[in-house]
Every structure is written in structure tokens, then in C-alpha cells.
Amino acid sequence: MTQKQSQAIALVNARLIDPASGYDGPGSLIIAEGLIAEVLHTAHLPSGSADMKVIDCDGNVVCPGLIDLRVKTGEPGAEPKETLKSASRAAAAGGVTSMVVQPDTDPVIDEPAMVDFILRRARDIELVHVYPAGAATKGHNGKQMAEIGLMSESGAVYFTDVEHPIVNSKVLARVLSYANGFNALIAHRPKEPWLSDGAVATSGEMAARMGLSGVSALSERIALERDLALVELTGARLLVDQITTAGSVKAIKQAKARGLDVYASASINHLVFNEIDIGDYRTFYRLDPPLRSEDDRSALVDALADGVIDVVVSNHTPLPAEDKRRPFSEAEPGAIGLQTLLPALIGLHHDREIPLIDLLRTVTSNPAALIGLDAGRLAVGAPADLILVDIDAPFSLRERDILSKSKNSPFENRTLQGKVELTLVDGRIVYQSA
Amino acid sequence: MTRIAATDPQVLLEMIQSRLFAFPKRHFNAAQDLDPPDILALLDLADVFVDLNRRTNKKLDLLKGRTQVNLFFENSTRTMSSFELAGKRLGADTVNMNPRTSSVAKGETLIDTAVTLNAMKPDLLVVRHSASGAAELLAQKVGCSVINAGDGQHQHPTQALLDMLSIRRAFGHVDSLTVAICGDVAHSRVARSNVILLNAMGANVRLVGPPTLIPGDADQWGVEVYHDMREGIAGANVVMMLRLQLERMDGAFIPSTREYFRYFGLDREKLAVAAKDVRVMHPGPMNRGVEIDSEIADDLSISLIQDQVEMGVAARMAVLASLAARLETDR
């Protein structure tokens, strides 16, 4: 499975979807030496084509493999939760061909040797592409800038303090402008630390009735507006790491209209679930940021359809039973998502009739452009990171299907639509459905 | 202008007399106090002082009877001794004062000191202070000439003048040269004074450093701003390195000294993109291995760093002498 594919592969009779070029129609692809060698807008190859392994896609979707910008594993430091290897397997099965792992490990990825460590481990595993994000401040301390230049050069694709927002505005301003000098991207979570302190749900009727301490959905916008003002101050580039509320959508829309170099991501969980889902105190729905109201969720889906949200992430956060099998307010927040990102996104196509190409853009060409990857497009010369998907096939995710070491999926036993049939990374088959 | 290495003391003295002129202002607070003709006149005068300083007998009596007070609120070895030597060689009585900067009510202390000093009737007051604008404030309160020897992050005009002198003596001219000022521009009074004098002299000025160390609006100073050192020093005739203050090193403005040296430290590899005749300058004291590689700092074929120290005395003599000449005309 991990052998280099020397023989050329042809994917014929496919529905090619390439958000980068805007093409959605019949086609075939030829893959050689790890790259896309030919893109044909005809279902079949011209007769007399050379010797190659031909895969008939039977009209199913072939698109670039997904690029997931926000994935956590437990490596290094908490390997029982998830290793780079187990996460890579889940990614391959979920059609994710590139994942960016977060730096809030133990130790924190805040210097070039750590970046190197992740890249070396990923190379040895040889499944999907793994790119590390680096810390924005040393040890996520929010005070001292981390070695953004050296880490960039070593291969860190963006910089973030993950769940620890940089509360000192001066520090964040300096981090933003320093990174800008290196063309490095900063991702920052709009989280107001004092308002969200101790909160496990979004404040409102639901949380009040359940007796859970809540944080107002407004707190996200308070933090977001400061971050946007700092972008205006520094002229830097910012990826707003997950917006979840209608107010944030509006703020992002206005910031973009003002010409700020701002991008926004949303996690698939906040596009699919709302606060009603925590009704049974099921801790798999205990997330950070917490699930929001249906109005917020629906505004988020609209923003996705309108292109206000640039990137959708799985926010894959593996947590073992001992962290989740607790009372709701004592459970660790987070959910895995590498295997369900694509089908959940396809679900938005089926339910909300959002064109598939627009949904796929947020997990292929958009994230590729943000972090400067060559992947994420169906073009001659691009790496052959591809997936074949049956977008109509229904399935239900059972615990035994979960390849992650941790099983905390909020999609467990839910019916999903859209099955990955085949995943190719650099032209190698890294996953094939049974 | 022609440079004659005069050795005859009488010839030297005549040259000094012929080049001596009254300083355009009573005080020398900032580089913009000088117009291009004044700068040239000061450099011409300083050239003769260079020759004088290379003689065994360096003493003149141009400032005989004058009292020069060096009032240094901030520690400095080289600038204070440079001013002290300059005054002594011109025949002035020099007094060094290092008042402790009180942590509270600095402004009040400064004015109190000024009033006290004024009562001692000095003629020339050389002042260094950690607060921008301190020299200006003193100038308003005393009856003598004030020379700014560095005020906070504002200016250090005699440093810029000695840099002009070093550059002109190395290249024969300053105009049309490309000068890249690299490093911590944001906190540098040397950079601010140099930008003004270099622009006045017709040089092309570039500022090079990470965005955290370049003021946001520096592009309005008549300079080009670069955040990539190789681009910034490409084709430069002069690379002027600035000192990185220790307190700025640990994470606040730059992540680490090793990252700083990698991207903004001057080494042979980066210097290779500069002009063939490139000369390297540094106002000192240097952080070797942080902003500059020792190999370059100590290479006398490209480094002007030692010349700068020598030129410092001559340039300050020119300033003191012409300010004293101004005092004569004022009286």
C-alpha cells in the first residue's frame, strides 16, 4: 500500500469537480509519477492509450483530496489519545490527503527542531501529507514571540496559539506584523478569555434550563473585533480560527469589504450541530467553542454558501473515554472529525442544495492557497492527491469503523451520505473502501 | 573639495581659521538644524581636525576660556570621551557630570539641573538623556549652547555628522550612494539623524529590518523600507548596522537572537549581494554574532567602524568650534 506507484493510473468515467478552475463535469484523469499527468474533460480515454491501470469511476465524483487545516493528534506527549499514524489512517479513510497538526502538543511545537520532528515522523508513516503549524508565542505563553522565521523555513505552514488567545494586544500586534515580514500566516481564535472562563455551553434558555454555565455568543465578536482592528493596524494577514456566530459572520463580511487581508474558518461541527444537541448531556457534543443556537448555525451555513467562510476544518480533537465519560461540565471539550468532515459537508449539499463545488472549495483550493500548497486542484503537474467519492451512498458511522485511537465522534450512529471509495496521495492508493 | 594632509602647524591653523564659520543655530539639537551648505562646511572643517588629531601636538586654543559641560544622564563611554577629547583639544575647560536619573519626576530633575548648571555659566552644554526631547527642553532653560549627544529615541546628530564624514572620506562623496540602515530602526536615534543628513546630502536611503523594528510610517521619511535583508542591501554602497538593545531581544520584538542573526545579522553571505565597494558601519557598541559577524566587523578592508570612532572626535571638534564662533557673533 505504501509502495511507490510506478505504473500510470487512469481514472475514467468520472465527474470531475475542481474548485480551483471551476470545472464540474464529466472527465478522466491520468496519473503518473505521483503527479496529475493529464486532465480530460471526456469520460473516456482516447483509444489506443498506453499501458496503465484503468479505474472506472462509474460517474462518481473525483476531486482534490481534502486539506484539513486544524487537526490535533496526541503526538508528541499524549500518544494514547492519537498518534500521527492513527490520525493519518483516519484522514486517508476520510478523504483528507493533507492535514495541518496543531502545535499545542507536549512539548509545544515552538521551535524549528520540533517542526522537523513532526515532518520526519510523517515521512516515515508515508500515508497522507502532514504539515505542522507552529506556535505563535513560546510555549503558548502569550508573551514572547516564537521563532516564526526559522519555523517557516523548516516547514511550519502557519502559526497559532490554538486554544490560547493572545490577550495582550501589543503582543498580538507584534506577532502579526513580524509574521507579515516573512509572509507567514497567523491563525488566531477569537475567544474572550474572561467571559468564556468556566463556560461549557452558549448562554441562553437551553443552557439555563440544563443548569450549565454559559458564555454569550457575543463574547466571540468582542474578541473578533479587536483582532480585526489589529489587522487594520498592522496591515497583516490573519486567518480567524473558527467563527461560530451570526455576529461574527457580519464582522468578517464587513472586514473583507474594508479590504482587510482576513480569512475565516468554521468547524464542520458548528455547521451541522446546534445547542439542542447537548440536550442529553452527551459529552461528545461538548465542544470549544460551544455549540450555538440554530440561528447562528444557519447564519454560518449561509456564510459558507456566500463565500464569507473561506475554510472548513474538522477540528479533529481526539479525547479518550476517561476525558469524555464524565458529567458534561467536567468533560474535556472536543470531537474527532477526520473521517466525517467530507460526508458531513456533502450533507450540506444534499440538505441545503449548496453546490458541491462551493463546499469543496473550502476544503481544497482555499486552504491550499492560504498555506501555499501546490495540492488542492485538478491540474496537470499538481500532486496526485485525489479522492473518489460516491456522494449519494448512505452509511452510518459505527464505533468499530472509527480509525482514530479516540472514539469521541458526535456523528456516531448518525446517518451520513457520501462515501470515500478511494484516496490517492502522490499517486499512491492510501485508502480503498472494502 | 581637496584634502591636504597639512603637517605644518601654522598651515593647519590657517586652514582652520579659513574654514571656521558660525554655526547656523545657537543649539545643535537635531540633524535638521543643518542645511546642506552647513553640512559641507562642517565636514570640510572636520577634515582639517582629522589631520590635526593625527599629529603629536593636537592642542589648539580656539575655545580657550570656554567651559564645556558634558551632562550625561545615560551611561556612555565612547560618546562622552569623544566630546571630552574634542573640547580639550580645542582648549576648552571640560567638566563631566553623570547625574543619576531619578526614577520619579524626571522632567523636574532635568529642569532643576538645568537651572543649577546655568548659574555656573557654562558656554557649551553637551547633553545625553534617555527621554526624547530632553535636549530641546534644556535648550529652552539655559543661556548656553546645547549639543544633543543623544536624546531617547529621537536624535543623535553628531553621530550622523561623523558618519557623513566617514562616508565622504571613504567614497569622496555622499550623494548618489545607496545607504542601507539595518536593524532596530524603531528605537534608534542614530537612524533618525542619519536618515535626515543622508537625504540632505543626496544619498539613497533604505531601512532594513523586521516590521516590529521599523516604525510603521517610516516609508514617509523619504526612504525605501525592506523587510528582507538581501533585498535591502542588494547593490548598497554602505551598510550601516544598528545595535540591537538587549531588552528587545527576548521575544518582545524578535523571537530570539539566533533567528535575528539568521535573517538580519550581517555576514559574508548576505553582504555578497551589496556593491563591490561596500563599506560597513556600526555606531557601536556592537553585539557580535547578533547583528554583525565578527569576521566583517574586524575586516578593515570593508569595515569603517574604527574610522567612525576617529571621525567622531574631529566631527565634534567642528561642531564645538563653530558653535563657539556663533557665541562670539551673538555677543
XYZ file of C-alpha atoms in Angstrom, chain A residues 11-393:
383
model
C -9.390 7.416 -13.514
C -12.033 7.297 -16.227
C -15.751 7.937 -16.459
C -15.694 10.361 -13.516
C -17.484 13.534 -12.552
C -14.522 15.838 -12.052
C -15.001 18.666 -9.572
C -12.151 21.162 -9.455
C -12.981 24.255 -7.402
C -9.712 25.916 -8.433
C -10.736 26.085 -12.095
C -14.491 25.968 -11.522
C -14.952 22.798 -13.579
C -17.710 20.395 -12.609
C -18.431 17.883 -15.341
C -17.512 14.592 -16.939
C -13.869 13.761 -17.241
C -10.888 11.484 -16.779
C -7.506 11.858 -15.182
C -4.174 10.263 -15.880
C -1.728 9.994 -13.020
C 1.953 9.286 -13.479
C 4.901 9.549 -11.155
C 2.843 10.997 -8.363
C 1.508 13.879 -10.417
C -1.579 14.569 -12.468
C -0.298 13.972 -15.988
C -3.482 14.719 -17.900
C -6.908 16.179 -17.260
C -9.504 15.232 -19.861
C -12.997 16.603 -19.999
C -14.229 13.432 -21.639
C -15.494 10.400 -19.797
C -13.165 8.050 -21.607
C -9.576 7.973 -22.740
C -8.785 8.230 -26.410
C -8.453 4.739 -27.890
C -5.022 3.211 -28.085
C -3.854 4.760 -24.817
C -0.707 3.339 -23.339
C -0.482 0.632 -20.735
C -1.931 1.808 -17.432
C -4.142 0.725 -14.596
C -7.623 1.946 -15.511
C -10.165 2.598 -12.773
C -13.751 3.109 -13.914
C -15.306 5.672 -11.584
C -18.811 4.865 -12.738
C -19.808 8.538 -12.850
C -18.764 9.195 -9.261
C -17.040 12.346 -8.092
C -13.289 12.710 -8.413
C -11.960 15.822 -6.716
C -8.797 17.003 -4.992
C -8.154 15.365 -1.642
C -9.201 17.426 1.359
C -6.821 19.775 3.134
C -7.753 19.985 6.798
C -6.146 22.994 8.468
C -6.999 22.085 12.048
C -6.137 18.623 13.322
C -4.877 17.568 16.711
C -3.157 14.325 17.483
C -1.555 13.341 20.746
C 1.919 13.237 19.285
C 4.185 14.133 20.909
C 3.214 13.856 24.552
C -0.218 12.199 24.602
C 0.100 9.243 22.253
C -2.717 7.214 23.911
C -5.187 9.779 22.521
C -3.922 9.641 18.972
C -0.687 9.190 17.114
C 0.308 10.773 13.848
C -0.086 7.296 12.369
C -3.614 6.637 13.647
C -4.690 10.132 12.618
C -3.155 9.600 9.181
C -5.170 6.390 8.757
C -8.372 8.180 9.733
C -7.500 11.004 7.370
C -6.905 8.664 4.436
C -10.254 6.941 5.087
C -11.951 10.324 5.295
C -10.514 11.609 2.029
C -8.203 14.044 3.802
C -4.888 13.973 1.945
C -3.205 16.854 3.777
C -3.626 17.753 7.406
C -2.143 20.519 9.460
C -1.394 19.393 13.001
C -1.695 21.907 15.801
C 1.317 22.950 17.875
C -0.269 22.614 21.344
C 1.434 19.307 21.998
C 3.743 18.383 24.834
C 6.277 19.841 24.225
C 4.819 22.677 22.229
C 5.925 22.987 18.614
C 7.578 26.359 19.079
C 10.998 25.900 17.558
C 12.418 24.558 14.299
C 13.636 21.227 15.724
C 10.055 20.381 16.727
C 8.762 21.260 13.257
C 11.392 18.957 11.885
C 10.359 16.181 14.240
C 6.743 16.225 13.001
C 7.788 16.302 9.352
C 10.194 13.402 9.858
C 7.580 11.291 11.625
C 5.070 11.985 8.853
C 7.584 10.999 6.200
C 8.168 7.675 7.931
C 4.434 6.965 8.148
C 4.036 7.731 4.416
C 0.258 7.924 4.329
C -1.131 11.438 3.977
C 0.738 14.732 3.989
C 1.224 16.111 7.478
C 2.170 19.745 7.934
C 2.874 21.250 11.307
C 1.559 24.607 12.436
C 3.983 26.388 14.737
C 3.279 28.229 17.961
C 2.877 31.983 17.670
C 4.377 32.576 21.116
C 6.883 30.480 23.053
C 5.112 27.682 24.890
C 1.847 29.476 24.019
C 2.709 31.902 26.842
C 1.177 34.837 25.015
C 4.202 36.992 25.785
C 7.293 36.080 23.787
C 7.160 35.664 20.060
C 8.185 32.209 18.838
C 10.777 31.677 16.098
C 8.367 32.283 13.263
C 11.068 32.808 10.645
C 13.092 29.713 11.442
C 9.977 27.538 11.815
C 8.626 28.816 8.494
C 11.845 27.855 6.839
C 11.676 24.409 8.456
C 8.188 23.831 7.057
C 5.620 25.181 9.506
C 2.669 26.318 7.371
C 1.075 28.776 9.757
C 1.344 29.987 13.328
C -1.196 29.814 16.098
C -1.551 29.599 19.830
C -4.506 27.268 19.195
C -6.930 27.484 22.144
C -4.878 30.128 23.951
C -5.804 33.501 22.519
C -3.074 36.128 22.800
C -4.789 38.516 25.188
C -2.062 41.166 25.195
C -2.931 43.302 22.172
C 0.602 44.618 21.877
C 1.970 41.085 21.646
C -0.596 40.063 19.039
C 0.093 43.222 17.011
C 3.803 42.457 17.030
C 3.265 38.802 16.168
C 1.048 39.826 13.246
C 3.465 42.367 11.834
C 6.562 40.257 12.451
C 4.968 37.295 10.662
C 3.932 39.582 7.847
C 7.607 40.348 7.197
C 8.104 36.651 6.498
C 4.840 36.228 4.581
C 3.860 33.855 7.352
C 0.198 33.323 8.164
C -1.132 33.791 11.682
C -4.278 31.987 12.822
C -5.933 33.291 15.939
C -9.013 32.208 17.842
C -11.480 34.953 18.659
C -12.035 33.902 22.239
C -12.585 36.360 25.067
C -10.858 34.550 27.927
C -12.603 36.171 30.869
C -16.124 35.919 29.513
C -15.637 32.327 28.429
C -13.913 31.307 31.653
C -15.728 28.297 33.096
C -18.428 28.258 30.438
C -19.383 24.911 28.948
C -22.289 25.997 26.760
C -23.705 29.014 24.976
C -25.723 31.070 27.411
C -29.431 31.131 26.684
C -32.645 29.382 27.520
C -31.212 25.928 26.827
C -28.086 26.259 28.988
C -30.107 27.921 31.748
C -32.650 25.107 31.802
C -29.901 22.491 31.813
C -28.104 24.260 34.616
C -24.918 24.658 32.604
C -22.771 27.753 32.901
C -22.839 29.570 29.622
C -20.949 32.167 27.673
C -22.737 34.664 25.480
C -22.346 34.190 21.756
C -21.425 37.890 21.755
C -18.137 37.203 23.512
C -16.754 35.768 20.283
C -17.468 39.015 18.469
C -15.853 41.080 21.222
C -12.604 39.218 20.704
C -13.005 39.129 16.935
C -13.484 42.892 16.589
C -10.239 43.506 18.473
C -8.352 41.066 16.268
C -9.761 42.702 13.135
C -8.726 46.137 14.411
C -5.196 44.810 14.956
C -5.167 43.532 11.387
C -6.155 47.011 10.272
C -3.380 48.476 12.429
C -0.637 46.194 11.146
C -1.783 45.538 7.596
C -1.052 41.886 8.250
C -2.819 38.723 7.115
C -4.997 36.780 9.547
C -6.868 33.521 9.491
C -9.668 33.858 12.019
C -9.604 30.421 13.588
C -13.263 29.373 13.658
C -16.203 31.680 13.744
C -19.440 30.256 15.083
C -21.980 33.074 15.379
C -24.128 35.280 13.166
C -22.459 38.355 14.674
C -19.022 37.090 13.707
C -20.201 36.387 10.173
C -21.275 40.004 9.878
C -17.986 41.276 11.280
C -15.965 39.147 8.852
C -18.090 40.271 5.942
C -17.500 43.927 6.845
C -13.772 43.410 7.388
C -13.443 41.834 3.961
C -15.429 44.681 2.442
C -12.990 47.126 4.050
C -10.212 45.341 2.204
C -8.551 43.680 5.195
C -6.485 40.592 4.434
C -8.720 38.428 6.585
C -9.878 34.842 6.170
C -12.267 32.863 8.303
C -12.655 29.202 9.083
C -15.541 27.277 10.579
C -15.567 23.821 12.058
C -17.870 21.274 10.492
C -19.432 20.684 13.904
C -20.806 24.211 14.110
C -22.204 23.922 10.599
C -24.070 20.724 11.416
C -24.998 20.764 15.099
C -26.621 23.310 17.386
C -27.145 23.683 21.130
C -30.157 21.367 21.069
C -27.698 18.536 20.507
C -26.315 18.902 24.021
C -29.801 18.221 25.365
C -28.963 14.764 26.629
C -25.751 15.971 28.246
C -23.898 13.895 25.689
C -20.313 14.920 26.164
C -19.399 14.200 22.538
C -21.218 17.469 21.850
C -19.216 19.341 24.455
C -17.102 21.484 22.186
C -14.960 24.581 22.370
C -16.326 26.974 21.151
C -19.612 25.540 22.453
C -22.455 24.696 20.078
C -24.595 27.733 19.268
C -28.233 28.470 18.580
C -29.971 27.323 15.417
C -29.967 30.956 14.191
C -26.205 31.070 14.498
C -25.760 27.709 12.814
C -27.973 28.667 9.938
C -26.182 32.028 9.516
C -22.938 30.090 9.399
C -24.227 27.812 6.641
C -25.375 30.864 4.666
C -21.938 32.406 5.124
C -20.405 29.210 3.808
C -22.637 29.337 0.726
C -21.811 33.045 0.204
C -18.068 32.519 0.450
C -17.704 34.569 3.640
C -16.242 31.468 5.273
C -13.107 30.525 3.406
C -12.181 27.291 5.069
C -13.981 24.441 6.777
C -11.986 22.359 9.239
C -12.676 19.136 11.081
C -11.160 20.499 14.289
C -10.244 16.880 14.933
C -9.675 16.645 18.698
C -9.180 13.078 19.904
C -10.126 12.516 23.541
C -10.136 9.117 25.249
C -13.049 7.809 27.271
C -11.551 8.966 30.560
C -11.736 12.553 29.348
C -15.263 12.243 27.969
C -17.049 9.779 30.250
C -17.744 12.450 32.842
C -20.504 14.873 33.753
C -20.982 17.327 30.898
C -19.322 20.273 32.587
C -16.333 18.197 33.676
C -15.686 16.532 30.323
C -12.930 17.791 28.067
C -14.241 19.695 25.059
C -13.656 18.465 21.522
C -14.605 15.916 18.909
C -12.805 13.864 16.312
C -13.720 14.579 12.710
C -11.206 13.437 10.117
C -13.434 10.617 8.863
C -16.657 12.627 8.900
C -15.606 16.019 7.531
C -16.341 15.129 3.920
C -19.659 13.280 4.351
C -20.923 15.989 6.724
C -20.026 18.627 4.158
C -21.725 16.636 1.419
C -24.734 16.512 3.724
C -24.979 20.306 3.435
C -25.179 19.838 -0.326
C -27.973 17.320 -0.013
C -29.909 19.222 2.659
C -29.319 22.820 1.676
C -28.634 22.462 -2.023
C -25.344 24.325 -1.745
C -23.397 23.487 -4.912
C -20.885 20.773 -4.156
C -18.100 22.713 -5.857
C -18.587 25.633 -3.443
C -18.437 23.321 -0.447
C -15.358 21.540 -1.742
C -13.595 24.848 -2.361
C -13.432 25.409 1.405
C -11.537 22.168 1.935
C -9.351 22.100 -1.179
C -8.251 25.147 -3.168
C -8.945 27.750 -0.459
C -6.857 26.150 2.288
C -4.176 25.284 -0.300
C -3.927 28.935 -1.311
C -3.822 30.096 2.312
C -0.853 27.956 3.284
C 0.773 27.884 -0.137
C 0.330 24.223 -1.098
C 0.586 23.013 -4.650
C -2.187 20.494 -3.963
C -5.935 21.097 -3.856
C -6.532 21.307 -7.612
C -7.023 19.071 -10.628
C -4.367 20.449 -12.906
C -1.558 18.979 -14.937
C 1.583 18.959 -12.818
C -0.260 19.157 -9.494
C 0.390 16.392 -6.992
C -1.976 13.476 -7.471
C -3.750 13.926 -4.129
C -7.192 12.801 -5.180
C -10.312 11.176 -3.891
C -13.095 9.186 -5.499
C -16.403 9.689 -3.688
C -19.864 8.204 -4.013
C -21.743 11.286 -2.857
C -25.099 9.517 -2.551
C -24.116 6.383 -0.699
